[in-house]
Amino acid sequence: MKHYDIIVVGGGPIGSTYAYKMAKLGYDVVIYDKKSKIGQPLQCAGLVSTHIEETKNLPHEFISNRIKGAYLSSPNNTTIKVTKNSDAAYVLDRINYDDYLLNRAIESGVEVKLNSKVNDVNLKNTTITTSNETASSSIIAVASGPNSPTSAKMNNNQKDQYFTAIQYTVEKTNHELNFLNVGLNESILPGFLWKIPVTENTQRVGLFTNGNYKEADKILTNYLSKDSKIIKKHFGHIPKFNHKKNIVYNNTILLGDCASQVKPTTGGGLIVGFNCTEIAKTYSNKVFEKEDNSYLKEYEKEYYKKYGSEFRAQNNVQNIMTDMTTDDFDYMFQQLKEYHVDQVISEYGDMDTQIPLLKQLVKTGLLFKLVPKIGIRRLRNIWKSR
């Protein structure tokens, strides 16, 4: 049985980035992944805020498009336009970007075993088993996405929950290249619909919902423009954030989607995941330096310290949205438009952190214009996480 310093289960962007960082520190790292080709099929919207620049993890050659704003539409098509003076988000070529991240890990000395499904992670002995071999390590990092058996083992008193996500890549002309569209539909709350321009001739059109695939497919088909031609269909799951989830057990840690390290309101996890690899790198290194695996618990603590309050607040916003009706949203959008809240959203809105915007809406009194439909009690519930 071969022994490594670190075994990484999952060669997606988060697993590859953690492996790369640990290999750069001089550790013997291996990645196991069940796929034969990393990044395929596409399973995300590929939209990230420009905060990804802070991770220093994105060569600009993988940016397909730059987004400056969005059209937000209520169920009755009352629309608010929000815009930034500079780029607010990037649309990524995720297939080639994911491939780049894996090859960067390989070039740093990481051994990669594709077509190698990990059938079991032994949490007590820090070993993994595939159909062909068993390997051991000092640390196992599981970054295998949603539906992780290891996550279930580490949280046997909890059940992971997910949104259904579906997206079409479509041919579409005559769309604004630098603006995305976000639509609300009562039947998919707290999820939403999106149209993301990728090139002058292509869009990614998708949604996430608590409903099933059949319902989602029907809603999404109706959301398509008449001149859109479907090129590909993609389907997957988005994990729901769980602030009670254990992401460390003995010498095994969870990273990325299997750790539910995703923004509740948008389902995005790339930037969060990259930031968590940096936290995990710091404390994994200390495990080796101090010969003390208790440092892995510091990774869990720091993650929840960094994101816990923000994500719980976003969860509470989702809970409010789930209780709202079509009439509620139409009323809300009319109020937002009447009081020019689009200007406030344009200035304070951020894809990654919603608390600054919420605070500004409270400070200016604009949030309470929504009270007749939302209610004081439900508005106050946003801040329970604080």
XYZ file of C-alpha atoms in Angstrom:
386
model
C 0.000 0.000 0.000
C 1.492 3.306 -1.095
C 1.623 6.202 1.371
C 1.312 9.873 0.412
C 1.488 13.001 2.490
C -1.885 14.111 1.132
C -4.620 12.367 -0.834
C -7.144 14.617 -2.605
C -10.427 13.044 -3.671
C -11.772 15.063 -6.599
C -9.814 16.901 -9.283
C -12.188 19.799 -9.886
C -11.121 23.424 -9.392
C -11.138 23.302 -5.585
C -9.396 19.942 -5.233
C -6.813 20.827 -7.885
C -6.084 24.191 -6.273
C -5.596 22.703 -2.791
C -3.367 19.968 -4.246
C -1.317 22.559 -6.135
C -0.810 24.683 -3.027
C 0.287 21.745 -0.900
C 2.634 20.444 -3.601
C 4.238 23.904 -3.816
C 5.045 23.540 -0.116
C 6.949 20.368 -0.925
C 4.429 17.683 0.019
C 3.785 14.439 -1.837
C 0.234 14.829 -3.166
C -2.032 12.629 -5.276
C -5.454 13.372 -6.789
C -8.005 10.649 -7.463
C -10.959 11.454 -9.727
C -13.611 9.213 -11.236
C -13.803 11.229 -14.452
C -11.667 10.695 -17.521
C -11.770 14.410 -18.398
C -11.844 17.139 -15.750
C -14.338 19.968 -16.287
C -16.707 17.997 -18.496
C -19.611 18.091 -18.676
C -20.155 21.728 -17.674
C -22.064 21.787 -14.373
C -22.164 25.445 -13.353
C -23.178 28.857 -14.657
C -19.535 29.932 -14.853
C -20.309 33.402 -13.501
C -18.056 34.839 -10.783
C -17.661 38.290 -9.302
C -14.469 40.199 -9.969
C -13.480 39.389 -6.374
C -11.953 36.278 -7.905
C -8.993 38.522 -8.752
C -8.202 38.581 -5.017
C -7.584 34.822 -5.075
C -4.842 35.308 -7.710
C -6.080 32.131 -9.291
C -7.502 33.239 -12.658
C -5.488 33.896 -15.824
C -7.557 36.305 -17.922
C -7.388 34.046 -20.956
C -10.227 32.020 -19.388
C -12.602 35.002 -19.206
C -15.167 34.627 -21.992
C -17.128 37.784 -21.203
C -17.280 40.691 -18.752
C -20.518 41.712 -17.046
C -21.250 45.294 -15.975
C -24.811 44.908 -14.709
C -28.083 43.039 -14.650
C -31.780 43.280 -15.401
C -33.815 42.023 -12.426
C -37.399 41.083 -13.321
C -40.439 40.358 -11.164
C -43.035 37.725 -12.183
C -45.109 40.399 -13.976
C -41.942 41.611 -15.762
C -41.450 44.803 -13.781
C -37.735 45.271 -14.410
C -34.976 47.017 -12.498
C -31.638 47.708 -14.148
C -28.539 47.745 -11.966
C -25.147 48.633 -13.318
C -21.586 49.272 -12.241
C -19.080 51.742 -13.617
C -16.596 48.903 -14.071
C -16.741 45.143 -14.509
C -18.871 43.460 -11.835
C -18.462 39.846 -12.919
C -16.720 37.513 -15.321
C -18.182 34.716 -17.431
C -15.642 31.903 -17.430
C -14.690 29.223 -19.901
C -15.006 26.654 -17.130
C -14.064 23.577 -19.131
C -10.666 24.934 -20.159
C -10.196 26.737 -16.835
C -10.735 23.538 -14.844
C -8.305 21.739 -17.166
C -5.728 24.490 -16.580
C -6.029 24.174 -12.794
C -5.490 20.422 -12.952
C -2.477 20.738 -15.270
C -1.016 23.427 -12.999
C -1.213 20.919 -10.145
C 0.482 18.257 -12.283
C 3.272 20.669 -13.216
C 3.833 21.390 -9.515
C 4.436 17.676 -8.881
C 0.958 16.373 -8.058
C 0.280 12.802 -9.191
C -3.140 12.520 -10.855
C -5.141 9.323 -11.256
C -8.158 9.778 -13.530
C -10.781 7.091 -14.077
C -10.151 6.204 -10.438
C -13.320 6.310 -8.397
C -12.724 6.317 -4.657
C -15.138 3.759 -3.270
C -14.383 4.387 0.389
C -12.580 6.874 2.617
C -11.614 5.296 5.937
C -11.865 8.126 8.451
C -10.119 6.215 11.226
C -7.130 4.884 9.285
C -6.807 7.768 6.773
C -6.899 5.450 3.789
C -8.831 5.350 0.532
C -9.909 2.387 -1.546
C -10.567 2.217 -5.270
C -11.413 -0.844 -7.359
C -7.681 -1.304 -8.025
C -5.818 -0.166 -4.933
C -5.695 1.072 -1.380
C -3.565 4.074 -0.425
C -2.847 5.858 2.844
C -1.858 9.401 3.741
C -1.394 11.799 6.624
C -4.271 14.004 5.395
C -7.209 13.267 3.099
C -8.947 16.244 1.470
C -12.311 15.371 -0.068
C -13.422 17.801 -2.786
C -15.677 15.500 -4.749
C -18.692 17.777 -5.090
C -22.274 17.230 -3.892
C -23.550 13.819 -2.785
C -20.285 12.903 -1.072
C -20.398 9.601 0.882
C -17.561 10.926 3.051
C -19.612 13.977 3.986
C -22.462 11.639 4.941
C -20.100 9.614 7.130
C -18.841 12.709 8.904
C -22.386 13.986 9.438
C -24.379 10.819 10.085
C -26.922 12.707 12.212
C -27.637 15.167 9.385
C -28.859 14.842 5.828
C -27.317 16.964 3.092
C -29.865 19.021 1.178
C -29.616 20.279 -2.393
C -31.220 22.457 -5.001
C -31.942 21.060 -8.440
C -29.994 23.033 -11.050
C -30.520 22.942 -14.801
C -28.900 25.007 -17.534
C -28.993 25.188 -21.328
C -26.257 26.507 -23.553
C -28.152 28.227 -26.377
C -27.494 30.059 -29.590
C -28.882 33.572 -29.217
C -28.297 36.769 -31.132
C -29.220 40.385 -30.430
C -28.672 40.269 -26.683
C -26.781 42.787 -24.547
C -23.349 41.286 -24.173
C -22.457 42.965 -20.876
C -25.738 42.511 -18.972
C -27.216 39.360 -17.524
C -30.911 38.772 -16.814
C -32.295 37.460 -13.517
C -35.957 36.451 -13.314
C -38.203 35.465 -10.400
C -40.843 32.770 -10.564
C -42.972 31.816 -7.555
C -42.824 28.098 -8.343
C -39.018 27.887 -8.030
C -38.418 30.101 -4.986
C -36.000 30.695 -3.371
C -34.271 29.909 -6.652
C -34.311 32.116 -9.723
C -33.797 32.086 -13.477
C -30.823 33.524 -15.332
C -29.610 34.372 -18.809
C -25.861 34.868 -18.973
C -24.334 36.148 -22.218
C -21.190 34.217 -23.079
C -20.411 35.468 -26.575
C -22.257 37.558 -29.146
C -24.032 34.398 -30.273
C -24.368 32.237 -27.144
C -26.020 32.365 -23.721
C -26.244 30.151 -20.650
C -29.870 30.006 -19.541
C -30.642 28.255 -16.291
C -32.357 28.052 -12.930
C -32.152 26.384 -9.538
C -35.107 25.205 -7.500
C -36.311 22.910 -4.746
C -38.450 21.195 -7.373
C -37.591 18.230 -9.565
C -35.880 18.065 -12.952
C -39.107 17.633 -14.950
C -40.672 20.773 -13.460
C -37.430 22.734 -13.873
C -37.084 21.707 -17.507
C -40.613 22.900 -18.293
C -40.115 26.280 -16.593
C -36.756 26.816 -18.249
C -38.086 25.949 -21.693
C -40.805 28.580 -21.262
C -38.172 31.117 -20.177
C -36.221 30.768 -23.414
C -36.501 33.430 -26.061
C -38.262 32.283 -29.229
C -35.121 32.766 -31.310
C -32.967 30.633 -28.969
C -31.621 27.284 -30.154
C -30.548 24.773 -27.494
C -27.018 23.464 -28.041
C -26.517 21.499 -24.831
C -28.412 20.710 -21.642
C -26.683 20.446 -18.277
C -28.019 19.160 -14.976
C -26.664 19.014 -11.446
C -27.142 19.797 -7.770
C -26.259 22.844 -5.680
C -25.676 22.033 -1.993
C -27.495 24.084 0.603
C -25.315 25.815 3.174
C -25.415 24.086 6.566
C -23.753 25.969 9.432
C -23.885 22.844 11.620
C -21.983 20.658 9.193
C -18.771 18.957 10.305
C -16.054 19.462 7.707
C -13.194 17.904 9.709
C -12.941 14.413 11.184
C -9.611 13.118 12.454
C -7.231 13.616 9.505
C -9.904 14.109 6.830
C -11.287 17.460 5.656
C -14.042 18.482 3.259
C -13.600 21.249 0.689
C -15.902 22.968 -1.788
C -19.396 21.699 -2.590
C -19.180 18.631 -0.365
C -18.487 21.025 2.538
C -21.518 23.114 1.392
C -19.114 26.028 0.887
C -21.491 27.886 -1.418
C -23.307 31.213 -1.249
C -26.928 30.467 -0.312
C -28.554 33.197 -2.401
C -26.712 32.472 -5.652
C -25.332 28.941 -5.321
C -21.866 30.146 -6.334
C -18.924 28.410 -4.717
C -15.778 29.047 -6.731
C -14.416 32.059 -4.840
C -15.485 30.673 -1.464
C -13.828 27.381 -2.334
C -10.582 29.026 -3.440
C -10.457 31.042 -0.223
C -11.070 27.881 1.773
C -8.156 26.123 0.060
C -5.920 28.888 1.404
C -7.250 28.367 4.929
C -6.904 24.597 4.565
C -3.358 24.968 3.216
C -2.288 27.004 6.255
C -3.538 24.504 8.818
C -2.603 21.410 6.814
C 0.952 22.712 6.759
C 0.845 23.187 10.530
C -0.222 19.555 10.951
C 3.047 18.478 9.369
C 5.187 21.129 11.019
C 3.833 20.530 14.520
C 2.970 16.835 14.040
C -0.455 17.607 15.474
C -3.639 16.893 13.503
C -5.739 19.061 15.846
C -4.747 22.021 13.656
C -7.239 20.772 11.060
C -10.036 21.833 13.411
C -8.722 25.388 13.072
C -9.517 25.188 9.363
C -13.149 24.451 10.236
C -13.295 27.229 12.837
C -11.756 29.839 10.546
C -14.074 28.932 7.672
C -17.177 29.426 9.805
C -15.734 32.592 11.310
C -15.152 34.033 7.828
C -18.428 33.006 6.188
C -20.860 31.882 8.890
C -22.635 35.182 9.600
C -22.898 36.204 5.949
C -24.202 32.827 4.826
C -26.718 32.530 7.672
C -28.025 35.999 6.773
C -28.341 34.884 3.145
C -30.197 31.771 4.326
C -32.650 33.983 6.187
C -33.189 36.098 3.057
C -33.963 32.869 1.211
C -36.476 31.850 3.869
C -38.287 35.165 3.423
C -38.304 34.742 -0.350
C -39.740 31.239 -0.065
C -42.773 32.610 1.809
C -43.451 35.359 -0.734
C -46.066 35.171 -3.478
C -46.118 36.522 -7.006
C -48.148 39.495 -5.759
C -45.556 40.121 -3.041
C -42.741 40.279 -5.566
C -44.648 42.466 -7.977
C -45.424 44.896 -5.142
C -41.811 44.831 -3.984
C -40.456 45.586 -7.451
C -42.904 48.446 -7.894
C -41.709 49.930 -4.605
C -38.057 49.416 -5.500
C -38.614 51.149 -8.824
C -40.644 54.013 -7.335
C -37.987 54.803 -4.741
C -35.060 54.356 -7.138
C -33.594 51.490 -5.171
C -31.828 50.392 -8.347
C -29.327 53.176 -7.656
C -28.662 51.832 -4.150
C -28.288 48.292 -5.446
C -25.930 49.516 -8.158
C -23.724 51.185 -5.539
C -23.866 48.694 -2.669
C -24.873 45.451 -4.352
C -22.288 42.680 -4.411
C -22.587 39.112 -5.694
C -20.568 37.752 -2.782
C -21.721 39.731 0.264
C -25.298 40.896 0.704
C -25.028 42.267 4.265
C -23.617 45.711 3.235
C -26.569 46.227 0.870
C -29.088 45.132 3.493
C -27.557 47.503 6.034
C -27.739 50.400 3.582
C -31.386 49.647 2.791
C -32.153 49.684 6.513
C -30.108 52.841 7.105
C -31.976 54.752 4.390
C -35.354 53.324 5.413
C -35.889 51.845 1.966
C -36.175 48.293 3.268
C -39.216 49.237 5.338
C -41.077 50.387 2.242
C -41.561 46.640 1.736
C -43.125 46.078 5.168
C -46.802 45.822 4.051
C -45.986 42.702 2.046
C -42.996 41.252 3.894
C -43.675 42.227 7.501
C -41.501 43.619 10.276
C -41.000 40.238 11.907
C -39.662 38.613 8.761
C -37.349 41.559 8.072
C -35.972 41.306 11.577
C -35.300 37.611 11.050
C -32.543 38.494 8.592
C -30.419 39.687 11.490
C -30.904 36.688 13.751
C -27.692 35.243 12.359
C -25.771 38.250 13.624
